[in-house]
C-alpha positions as a LaTeX table, in Angstrom:
\begin{tabular}{lrrr}
\hline
Residue & $x$ (\AA) & $y$ (\AA) & $z$ (\AA) \\
\hline
Met1 & 83.14 & 78.13 & 102.02 \\
Ser2 & 80.48 & 77.86 & 104.68 \\
Gly3 & 81.12 & 79.56 & 107.99 \\
Thr4 & 79.05 & 76.92 & 109.82 \\
Ile5 & 80.68 & 73.68 & 110.99 \\
Thr6 & 78.60 & 70.65 & 111.96 \\
Ser7 & 79.71 & 68.90 & 115.16 \\
Leu8 & 78.26 & 66.39 & 117.60 \\
Leu9 & 80.15 & 67.93 & 120.49 \\
Asp10 & 79.78 & 70.46 & 123.21 \\
Ala11 & 83.09 & 71.93 & 122.11 \\
Thr12 & 84.77 & 72.28 & 125.49 \\
Ala13 & 88.48 & 71.58 & 125.34 \\
Pro14 & 89.82 & 68.83 & 127.62 \\
Gln15 & 91.99 & 69.95 & 130.54 \\
Ser16 & 93.20 & 66.76 & 132.23 \\
His17 & 96.67 & 67.09 & 130.67 \\
Val18 & 97.41 & 70.33 & 132.56 \\
Ala19 & 97.55 & 68.23 & 135.76 \\
Leu20 & 100.94 & 66.98 & 134.51 \\
Pro21 & 103.96 & 68.30 & 136.46 \\
Phe22 & 105.10 & 70.39 & 133.50 \\
Phe23 & 102.51 & 73.00 & 134.48 \\
Ser24 & 101.97 & 75.31 & 137.45 \\
Asp25 & 98.74 & 76.33 & 139.15 \\
Ala26 & 98.82 & 79.54 & 137.10 \\
His27 & 98.84 & 77.49 & 133.89 \\
Arg28 & 95.95 & 75.38 & 135.17 \\
Ala29 & 93.93 & 78.50 & 135.95 \\
Leu30 & 94.67 & 79.83 & 132.48 \\
Ser31 & 93.54 & 76.56 & 130.89 \\
Glu32 & 90.33 & 76.47 & 132.92 \\
Gly33 & 89.43 & 80.08 & 132.12 \\
Leu34 & 90.12 & 79.76 & 128.41 \\
Ala35 & 88.27 & 76.44 & 128.12 \\
Ala36 & 85.24 & 78.08 & 129.72 \\
Trp37 & 85.43 & 81.13 & 127.41 \\
Thr38 & 85.89 & 79.51 & 124.00 \\
Pro39 & 82.55 & 77.64 & 123.65 \\
Ser40 & 80.64 & 80.91 & 123.93 \\
Gln41 & 82.52 & 82.43 & 120.98 \\
His42 & 80.69 & 81.98 & 117.69 \\
Val43 & 82.37 & 83.71 & 114.75 \\
Asp44 & 81.24 & 83.39 & 111.13 \\
Glu45 & 84.44 & 82.24 & 109.42 \\
Ser46 & 83.14 & 82.23 & 105.84 \\
Asp47 & 85.25 & 85.37 & 105.24 \\
Asp48 & 88.64 & 84.51 & 106.72 \\
Arg49 & 89.88 & 88.11 & 106.81 \\
Ala50 & 86.81 & 89.51 & 108.53 \\
Ala51 & 86.82 & 86.53 & 110.90 \\
Cys52 & 90.48 & 87.01 & 111.77 \\
Arg53 & 89.86 & 90.68 & 112.59 \\
Glu54 & 86.95 & 89.62 & 114.76 \\
Trp55 & 89.01 & 87.00 & 116.57 \\
Val56 & 91.80 & 89.51 & 117.26 \\
Lys57 & 89.24 & 91.91 & 118.71 \\
Arg58 & 87.63 & 89.24 & 120.88 \\
Leu59 & 90.93 & 87.82 & 122.06 \\
Gly60 & 92.16 & 91.33 & 122.85 \\
Asp61 & 89.00 & 92.37 & 124.65 \\
Ala62 & 89.06 & 89.19 & 126.76 \\
Gly63 & 92.72 & 89.69 & 127.69 \\
Trp64 & 94.10 & 86.57 & 126.03 \\
Leu65 & 96.43 & 88.52 & 123.74 \\
Arg66 & 98.22 & 89.80 & 126.83 \\
Tyr67 & 100.07 & 86.47 & 126.85 \\
Cys68 & 101.78 & 87.50 & 123.59 \\
Val69 & 103.86 & 90.26 & 125.20 \\
Pro70 & 105.72 & 90.75 & 128.53 \\
Ala71 & 104.15 & 92.47 & 131.52 \\
Ala72 & 106.22 & 95.62 & 131.08 \\
His73 & 104.19 & 96.37 & 127.96 \\
Gly74 & 100.73 & 95.24 & 128.98 \\
Gly75 & 101.35 & 91.50 & 129.10 \\
Ala76 & 99.81 & 89.02 & 131.52 \\
Leu77 & 103.14 & 87.52 & 132.62 \\
Glu78 & 106.59 & 88.94 & 133.35 \\
Lys79 & 108.00 & 87.44 & 130.16 \\
Leu80 & 106.87 & 85.27 & 127.26 \\
Asp81 & 106.01 & 81.87 & 128.69 \\
Ser82 & 106.16 & 78.90 & 126.34 \\
Arg83 & 103.85 & 76.75 & 128.43 \\
Ala84 & 101.18 & 79.46 & 128.44 \\
Leu85 & 101.52 & 79.80 & 124.67 \\
Val86 & 101.12 & 76.04 & 124.23 \\
Ile87 & 98.01 & 75.95 & 126.44 \\
Leu88 & 96.46 & 78.90 & 124.62 \\
Arg89 & 97.12 & 77.52 & 121.17 \\
Glu90 & 96.04 & 73.98 & 122.06 \\
Thr91 & 92.76 & 75.22 & 123.55 \\
Leu92 & 91.99 & 77.72 & 120.80 \\
Ala93 & 92.82 & 75.22 & 118.04 \\
Phe94 & 90.46 & 72.69 & 119.63 \\
His95 & 87.68 & 75.25 & 119.22 \\
Ser96 & 88.73 & 77.08 & 116.03 \\
Pro97 & 92.01 & 76.82 & 114.09 \\
Leu98 & 91.39 & 80.36 & 112.82 \\
Ala99 & 91.16 & 81.65 & 116.40 \\
Asp100 & 94.47 & 79.92 & 117.07 \\
Phe101 & 95.92 & 81.56 & 113.95 \\
Ala102 & 94.79 & 85.02 & 115.07 \\
Phe103 & 96.36 & 84.54 & 118.49 \\
Ala104 & 99.59 & 82.98 & 117.22 \\
Met105 & 100.32 & 85.70 & 114.70 \\
Gln106 & 100.03 & 88.41 & 117.34 \\
Gly107 & 102.82 & 86.62 & 119.19 \\
Leu108 & 105.00 & 85.63 & 116.25 \\
Gly109 & 104.53 & 88.95 & 114.49 \\
Ser110 & 105.66 & 90.92 & 117.54 \\
Gly111 & 108.09 & 88.39 & 119.03 \\
Ala112 & 111.16 & 90.00 & 117.49 \\
Ile113 & 110.15 & 93.34 & 119.02 \\
Thr114 & 109.84 & 91.69 & 122.43 \\
Leu115 & 113.29 & 90.12 & 122.04 \\
Ala116 & 115.27 & 92.94 & 120.43 \\
Gly117 & 113.16 & 96.06 & 120.04 \\
Ser118 & 114.35 & 99.39 & 121.34 \\
Pro119 & 112.40 & 100.85 & 124.27 \\
Ala120 & 110.65 & 103.21 & 121.85 \\
Gln121 & 109.71 & 100.35 & 119.50 \\
Gln122 & 108.39 & 98.26 & 122.36 \\
Val123 & 106.24 & 101.11 & 123.66 \\
Ala124 & 104.93 & 101.88 & 120.17 \\
Tyr125 & 103.88 & 98.34 & 119.25 \\
Leu126 & 103.64 & 95.86 & 122.11 \\
Pro127 & 100.77 & 97.39 & 124.14 \\
Ala128 & 98.75 & 97.66 & 120.90 \\
Val129 & 99.45 & 93.99 & 120.13 \\
Ala130 & 98.29 & 93.02 & 123.63 \\
Ser131 & 95.03 & 94.96 & 123.29 \\
Gly132 & 94.38 & 93.83 & 119.72 \\
Ser133 & 94.37 & 97.40 & 118.41 \\
Lys134 & 97.29 & 96.56 & 116.09 \\
Ile135 & 97.57 & 93.36 & 114.06 \\
Ala136 & 101.09 & 91.95 & 113.70 \\
Ala137 & 102.87 & 90.00 & 110.96 \\
Phe138 & 106.23 & 88.26 & 110.47 \\
Ala139 & 107.72 & 88.64 & 106.97 \\
Leu140 & 110.63 & 86.24 & 106.38 \\
Ser141 & 109.78 & 83.88 & 103.48 \\
Glu142 & 110.37 & 84.77 & 99.84 \\
Pro143 & 109.45 & 83.05 & 96.56 \\
Asp144 & 112.92 & 81.45 & 96.38 \\
Ala145 & 113.85 & 81.54 & 100.07 \\
Gly146 & 111.67 & 79.57 & 102.44 \\
Ser147 & 113.59 & 76.97 & 104.42 \\
Asp148 & 116.84 & 78.45 & 103.08 \\
Ala149 & 116.74 & 81.95 & 104.58 \\
Gly150 & 120.29 & 82.61 & 103.41 \\
Ala151 & 118.98 & 82.68 & 99.83 \\
Met152 & 116.94 & 85.80 & 100.67 \\
Ala153 & 117.03 & 88.32 & 97.82 \\
Met154 & 115.25 & 91.29 & 99.35 \\
Arg155 & 117.60 & 94.23 & 99.90 \\
Ala156 & 117.74 & 97.00 & 102.47 \\
Val157 & 120.18 & 99.74 & 101.44 \\
Asp158 & 121.38 & 102.50 & 103.77 \\
Asn159 & 120.25 & 105.79 & 102.21 \\
Gly160 & 121.84 & 108.09 & 104.78 \\
Ser161 & 118.71 & 108.79 & 106.79 \\
Gly162 & 117.42 & 105.23 & 107.01 \\
Phe163 & 116.99 & 102.33 & 104.61 \\
Thr164 & 115.38 & 101.69 & 101.26 \\
Leu165 & 113.76 & 98.25 & 100.92 \\
Asp166 & 113.30 & 96.50 & 97.59 \\
Gly167 & 112.12 & 92.96 & 96.97 \\
Ser168 & 109.27 & 90.64 & 97.77 \\
Lys169 & 107.95 & 88.35 & 100.47 \\
Thr170 & 105.38 & 85.58 & 100.19 \\
Trp171 & 103.22 & 83.28 & 102.32 \\
Ile172 & 102.94 & 86.10 & 104.83 \\
Ser173 & 100.31 & 85.36 & 107.45 \\
Asn174 & 98.08 & 88.40 & 108.11 \\
Gly175 & 99.32 & 89.84 & 104.84 \\
Gly176 & 96.98 & 92.62 & 103.76 \\
Leu177 & 95.49 & 92.64 & 107.25 \\
Ala178 & 98.43 & 93.59 & 109.45 \\
Asp179 & 99.18 & 97.06 & 110.75 \\
Phe180 & 102.92 & 96.35 & 110.70 \\
Tyr181 & 105.36 & 93.75 & 109.42 \\
Cys182 & 108.54 & 92.56 & 111.14 \\
Thr183 & 110.47 & 92.28 & 107.89 \\
Phe184 & 113.84 & 90.69 & 107.16 \\
Ala185 & 116.14 & 91.89 & 104.36 \\
Lys186 & 119.74 & 91.56 & 103.20 \\
Thr187 & 121.93 & 94.46 & 104.29 \\
Asp188 & 125.10 & 92.61 & 103.27 \\
Pro189 & 124.26 & 90.53 & 100.17 \\
Gln190 & 127.53 & 88.60 & 100.20 \\
Ala191 & 127.28 & 87.43 & 103.80 \\
Gly192 & 124.47 & 84.88 & 103.55 \\
Thr193 & 122.60 & 84.50 & 106.83 \\
Arg194 & 125.11 & 86.82 & 108.49 \\
Gly195 & 123.99 & 89.70 & 106.28 \\
Ile196 & 120.30 & 89.89 & 107.22 \\
Thr197 & 118.73 & 92.71 & 109.24 \\
Ala198 & 115.22 & 93.06 & 110.66 \\
Phe199 & 112.99 & 96.12 & 110.26 \\
Ile200 & 109.55 & 97.18 & 111.45 \\
Val201 & 107.57 & 98.33 & 108.42 \\
Asp202 & 104.18 & 99.91 & 108.98 \\
Ala203 & 101.53 & 98.77 & 106.51 \\
Thr204 & 100.93 & 102.37 & 105.41 \\
Thr205 & 104.57 & 102.95 & 104.39 \\
Pro206 & 104.81 & 104.17 & 100.76 \\
Gly207 & 106.40 & 101.56 & 98.53 \\
Leu208 & 104.84 & 98.61 & 100.35 \\
Asp209 & 102.09 & 96.71 & 98.52 \\
Asp210 & 100.36 & 94.00 & 100.56 \\
Ser211 & 97.28 & 93.59 & 98.35 \\
Ala212 & 98.22 & 90.30 & 96.63 \\
His213 & 96.12 & 87.87 & 98.64 \\
Ile214 & 96.91 & 84.14 & 98.48 \\
Glu215 & 94.06 & 81.63 & 98.62 \\
Val216 & 94.82 & 78.32 & 100.34 \\
Met217 & 92.96 & 75.07 & 101.04 \\
Ala218 & 92.12 & 76.05 & 104.63 \\
Pro219 & 91.23 & 79.76 & 104.32 \\
His220 & 93.58 & 81.99 & 106.29 \\
Pro221 & 94.70 & 85.59 & 105.65 \\
Leu222 & 97.86 & 85.23 & 103.54 \\
Ala223 & 99.46 & 87.59 & 101.04 \\
Ala224 & 102.56 & 88.30 & 99.01 \\
Leu225 & 104.28 & 91.59 & 99.80 \\
Gly226 & 106.03 & 93.84 & 97.32 \\
Phe227 & 108.60 & 96.44 & 98.39 \\
Ser228 & 109.56 & 99.02 & 95.77 \\
Gly229 & 111.66 & 101.96 & 96.91 \\
Cys230 & 110.12 & 101.52 & 100.34 \\
Lys231 & 111.86 & 103.98 & 102.67 \\
Val232 & 111.96 & 103.52 & 106.43 \\
Gly233 & 113.80 & 105.60 & 109.01 \\
Ala234 & 116.86 & 104.47 & 110.90 \\
Asp235 & 114.56 & 103.94 & 113.88 \\
Ala236 & 112.81 & 101.13 & 111.98 \\
Gln237 & 115.86 & 98.88 & 112.31 \\
Leu238 & 115.00 & 96.05 & 114.69 \\
Gly239 & 117.91 & 94.66 & 116.66 \\
Ala240 & 121.52 & 94.65 & 115.54 \\
Leu241 & 122.68 & 95.39 & 111.99 \\
Asn242 & 123.17 & 92.04 & 110.25 \\
Gly243 & 121.73 & 90.27 & 113.29 \\
Gly244 & 118.38 & 89.54 & 111.68 \\
Phe245 & 118.83 & 85.83 & 111.01 \\
Lys246 & 119.72 & 85.08 & 114.61 \\
Leu247 & 116.75 & 87.17 & 115.74 \\
Ala248 & 114.39 & 85.33 & 113.38 \\
Met249 & 115.60 & 81.95 & 114.64 \\
Gln250 & 115.26 & 83.05 & 118.29 \\
Thr251 & 111.70 & 84.16 & 117.57 \\
Leu252 & 110.84 & 80.90 & 115.83 \\
Asp253 & 112.39 & 78.90 & 118.68 \\
Ile254 & 109.89 & 80.46 & 121.10 \\
Phe255 & 106.87 & 79.80 & 118.93 \\
Arg256 & 107.81 & 76.46 & 117.34 \\
Ala257 & 106.65 & 74.48 & 120.36 \\
Ser258 & 103.40 & 76.42 & 120.25 \\
Val259 & 102.80 & 75.15 & 116.70 \\
Ala260 & 102.94 & 71.69 & 118.24 \\
Gly261 & 100.36 & 72.91 & 120.75 \\
Ala262 & 98.03 & 73.94 & 117.93 \\
Ala263 & 98.44 & 70.53 & 116.30 \\
Leu264 & 97.56 & 68.87 & 119.62 \\
Gly265 & 94.40 & 70.94 & 119.86 \\
Met266 & 93.27 & 69.88 & 116.39 \\
Ala267 & 94.15 & 66.24 & 117.08 \\
Arg268 & 92.28 & 66.24 & 120.39 \\
Arg269 & 89.22 & 67.70 & 118.64 \\
Ala270 & 89.41 & 65.01 & 115.95 \\
Leu271 & 89.59 & 62.26 & 118.60 \\
Ala272 & 86.64 & 63.80 & 120.46 \\
Glu273 & 84.62 & 64.02 & 117.23 \\
Ala274 & 85.46 & 60.42 & 116.31 \\
Thr275 & 84.57 & 59.16 & 119.77 \\
Ala276 & 81.22 & 60.97 & 119.81 \\
Tyr277 & 80.40 & 59.75 & 116.31 \\
Ala278 & 81.36 & 56.14 & 117.07 \\
Lys279 & 79.11 & 56.10 & 120.14 \\
Gln280 & 76.01 & 57.18 & 118.23 \\
Arg281 & 76.53 & 55.62 & 114.76 \\
Pro282 & 74.44 & 52.42 & 114.28 \\
Met283 & 76.53 & 49.56 & 112.89 \\
Phe284 & 75.76 & 45.83 & 112.50 \\
Gly285 & 73.06 & 45.78 & 115.15 \\
Gly286 & 75.04 & 47.83 & 117.65 \\
Lys287 & 77.15 & 50.97 & 117.55 \\
Leu288 & 80.34 & 51.69 & 115.65 \\
Ala289 & 82.08 & 52.01 & 119.03 \\
Asp290 & 81.27 & 48.37 & 119.82 \\
Leu291 & 83.58 & 47.09 & 117.08 \\
Gln292 & 87.06 & 46.09 & 118.23 \\
Leu293 & 88.56 & 47.67 & 115.13 \\
Thr294 & 87.03 & 51.01 & 116.13 \\
Gln295 & 88.34 & 50.65 & 119.67 \\
Ala296 & 91.82 & 49.85 & 118.35 \\
Lys297 & 91.81 & 52.95 & 116.14 \\
Leu298 & 90.66 & 55.19 & 118.98 \\
Gly299 & 93.40 & 53.72 & 121.16 \\
Glu300 & 96.03 & 54.40 & 118.52 \\
Met301 & 94.79 & 57.96 & 118.12 \\
Ala302 & 94.96 & 58.59 & 121.86 \\
Ala303 & 98.51 & 57.21 & 122.06 \\
Leu304 & 99.66 & 59.35 & 119.13 \\
Ile305 & 98.25 & 62.46 & 120.82 \\
Asp306 & 99.72 & 61.78 & 124.24 \\
Ser307 & 103.18 & 60.91 & 122.91 \\
Ala308 & 103.27 & 64.18 & 120.99 \\
Ala309 & 101.92 & 66.07 & 124.00 \\
Leu310 & 104.77 & 64.88 & 126.22 \\
Leu311 & 107.38 & 66.11 & 123.74 \\
Thr312 & 105.56 & 69.41 & 123.37 \\
Tyr313 & 105.21 & 70.08 & 127.09 \\
Arg314 & 108.82 & 69.02 & 127.67 \\
Ala315 & 110.11 & 71.55 & 125.14 \\
Ala316 & 108.02 & 74.35 & 126.63 \\
Trp317 & 108.98 & 73.40 & 130.20 \\
Met318 & 112.70 & 73.28 & 129.36 \\
Arg319 & 112.61 & 76.77 & 127.86 \\
Asp320 & 110.62 & 78.25 & 130.74 \\
Val321 & 112.24 & 76.49 & 133.69 \\
Gln322 & 115.76 & 75.63 & 132.58 \\
Gly323 & 116.18 & 78.78 & 130.51 \\
Thr324 & 118.31 & 77.05 & 127.90 \\
Arg325 & 117.91 & 77.09 & 124.15 \\
Thr326 & 115.64 & 74.24 & 123.12 \\
Thr327 & 116.04 & 74.17 & 119.35 \\
Ala328 & 116.25 & 70.37 & 119.04 \\
Glu329 & 113.55 & 69.71 & 121.63 \\
Ala330 & 111.17 & 72.19 & 119.97 \\
Ala331 & 111.92 & 70.58 & 116.61 \\
Met332 & 111.06 & 67.14 & 118.01 \\
Ala333 & 107.80 & 68.52 & 119.39 \\
Lys334 & 106.84 & 70.30 & 116.18 \\
Leu335 & 107.69 & 67.33 & 113.96 \\
Thr336 & 105.95 & 64.72 & 116.10 \\
Ala337 & 102.85 & 66.73 & 116.98 \\
Thr338 & 102.09 & 67.86 & 113.44 \\
Glu339 & 102.78 & 64.48 & 111.84 \\
Asn340 & 100.81 & 62.62 & 114.51 \\
Ala341 & 97.92 & 65.08 & 114.26 \\
Gln342 & 97.74 & 64.49 & 110.51 \\
Arg343 & 97.44 & 60.73 & 111.16 \\
Val344 & 94.87 & 61.18 & 113.92 \\
Ile345 & 92.69 & 63.48 & 111.83 \\
Asp346 & 92.91 & 61.16 & 108.85 \\
Met347 & 91.77 & 58.23 & 111.00 \\
Ala348 & 88.92 & 60.32 & 112.42 \\
Leu349 & 87.79 & 61.26 & 108.93 \\
Gln350 & 87.95 & 57.63 & 107.82 \\
Met351 & 85.84 & 56.61 & 110.80 \\
His352 & 83.17 & 59.08 & 109.70 \\
Gly353 & 82.95 & 57.39 & 106.28 \\
Gly354 & 81.32 & 59.48 & 103.57 \\
Leu355 & 80.28 & 62.10 & 106.10 \\
Gly356 & 83.96 & 62.76 & 106.74 \\
Val357 & 84.50 & 64.33 & 103.33 \\
Lys358 & 81.33 & 66.42 & 103.39 \\
Val359 & 82.16 & 70.12 & 103.42 \\
Gly360 & 80.94 & 71.64 & 106.65 \\
Thr361 & 81.67 & 68.72 & 108.96 \\
Lys362 & 84.30 & 69.32 & 111.63 \\
Val363 & 86.62 & 66.48 & 110.64 \\
Glu364 & 86.59 & 67.68 & 107.02 \\
Ser365 & 87.65 & 71.18 & 108.05 \\
Leu366 & 90.30 & 69.78 & 110.41 \\
Tyr367 & 91.69 & 67.67 & 107.56 \\
Arg368 & 92.34 & 70.85 & 105.60 \\
Asp369 & 93.47 & 72.91 & 108.59 \\
Ile370 & 96.17 & 70.51 & 109.81 \\
Arg371 & 98.04 & 70.16 & 106.53 \\
Ala372 & 99.81 & 73.52 & 106.59 \\
Leu373 & 101.25 & 72.93 & 110.07 \\
Arg374 & 103.60 & 70.30 & 108.64 \\
Ile375 & 105.10 & 73.04 & 106.45 \\
Tyr376 & 105.08 & 76.44 & 108.13 \\
Glu377 & 107.65 & 77.59 & 110.72 \\
Gly378 & 109.98 & 74.89 & 109.46 \\
Ala379 & 108.75 & 71.95 & 107.41 \\
Thr380 & 108.95 & 68.42 & 108.80 \\
Glu381 & 112.09 & 67.78 & 106.75 \\
Val382 & 113.78 & 70.85 & 108.25 \\
Gln383 & 112.94 & 69.61 & 111.75 \\
Gln384 & 114.52 & 66.26 & 110.89 \\
Leu385 & 117.71 & 68.05 & 109.84 \\
Ile386 & 117.78 & 70.10 & 113.04 \\
Ile387 & 117.35 & 67.01 & 115.19 \\
Gly388 & 119.88 & 65.00 & 113.18 \\
Lys389 & 122.54 & 67.70 & 113.51 \\
Ser390 & 121.89 & 67.85 & 117.24 \\
Val391 & 122.40 & 64.10 & 117.51 \\
Leu392 & 125.68 & 64.27 & 115.60 \\
Gln393 & 126.95 & 67.09 & 117.78 \\
Gly394 & 126.29 & 64.91 & 120.81 \\
\hline
\end{tabular}
């Protein structure tokens, strides 16, 4: 796959939306600084693993990864801020979905340590995540346990001095690249979701094999993990015994709205590409943009983006300002933003005609990049269930 993407744009992310009252002046300064930084970053993404390492290094060197951890451990802000995460992911995804991936996994992969890590664990991992010197990963999914985490089969058995882990994980982002994995395993097999515990497993731990890379339609570093007699010390336990499911859900709650932010970034880029193309494409004696049908499509795309943006910013604002759990609101944001982005990108590709399916054009790469967002961190159907249950509970 070529590392060069053809675009008609000066790829500077739009910033007008940060004028909305959901955001503070600090968020606006963050948006302005990041939007100015991203266009100067040119990374060859033909090798997704090498590119991801490079993005982590650049994001760390520039200080953007400091938004993944709290200030006490090298972070930019006192605590994780959902609105900052949304701005970062939206802006990075507008420029490069792989840059967004690299940033997001530093946050998701270390989020459980931020929430429940011991002081020693936080000191050992969080500053390195913020600098980019350690790459993080979140290992929850299994071959037969994706949306249904209670079906997890991986075991962690107390061996007297720690735990022995046996089982497998799959679809693990940064798999084979990460320096450590926040890993979830059954410590009480009969207790369903109430019998899961989290552990920090360093990539060099004997008994862990992270070499089984998974190739996907939009290249990203993914792997299956195998644990065979993998021994970790008691100090590797992350959070409370049998409290792993709750910890995983709390972590996902923080970052689910940021997935919506990434979808917004891709959708905004698709609209910008479609608009630029329509203005310069000759059509029937004028330009493609002169046709009312084109104008109607662009209008629909803009409305789909802004409606999703309002849900996304609301969810992030509620978590940051009201301090309440926003599971349903984050689910609405994730569902709407990812589904709407898929529609927007499809319309942008259609507007490009045959050029839209040519490998190496921006809308073609966006078409592949957006598809996974409707699945990971809770598929669209799971978000519908979450929202439906919330409605029934009143």
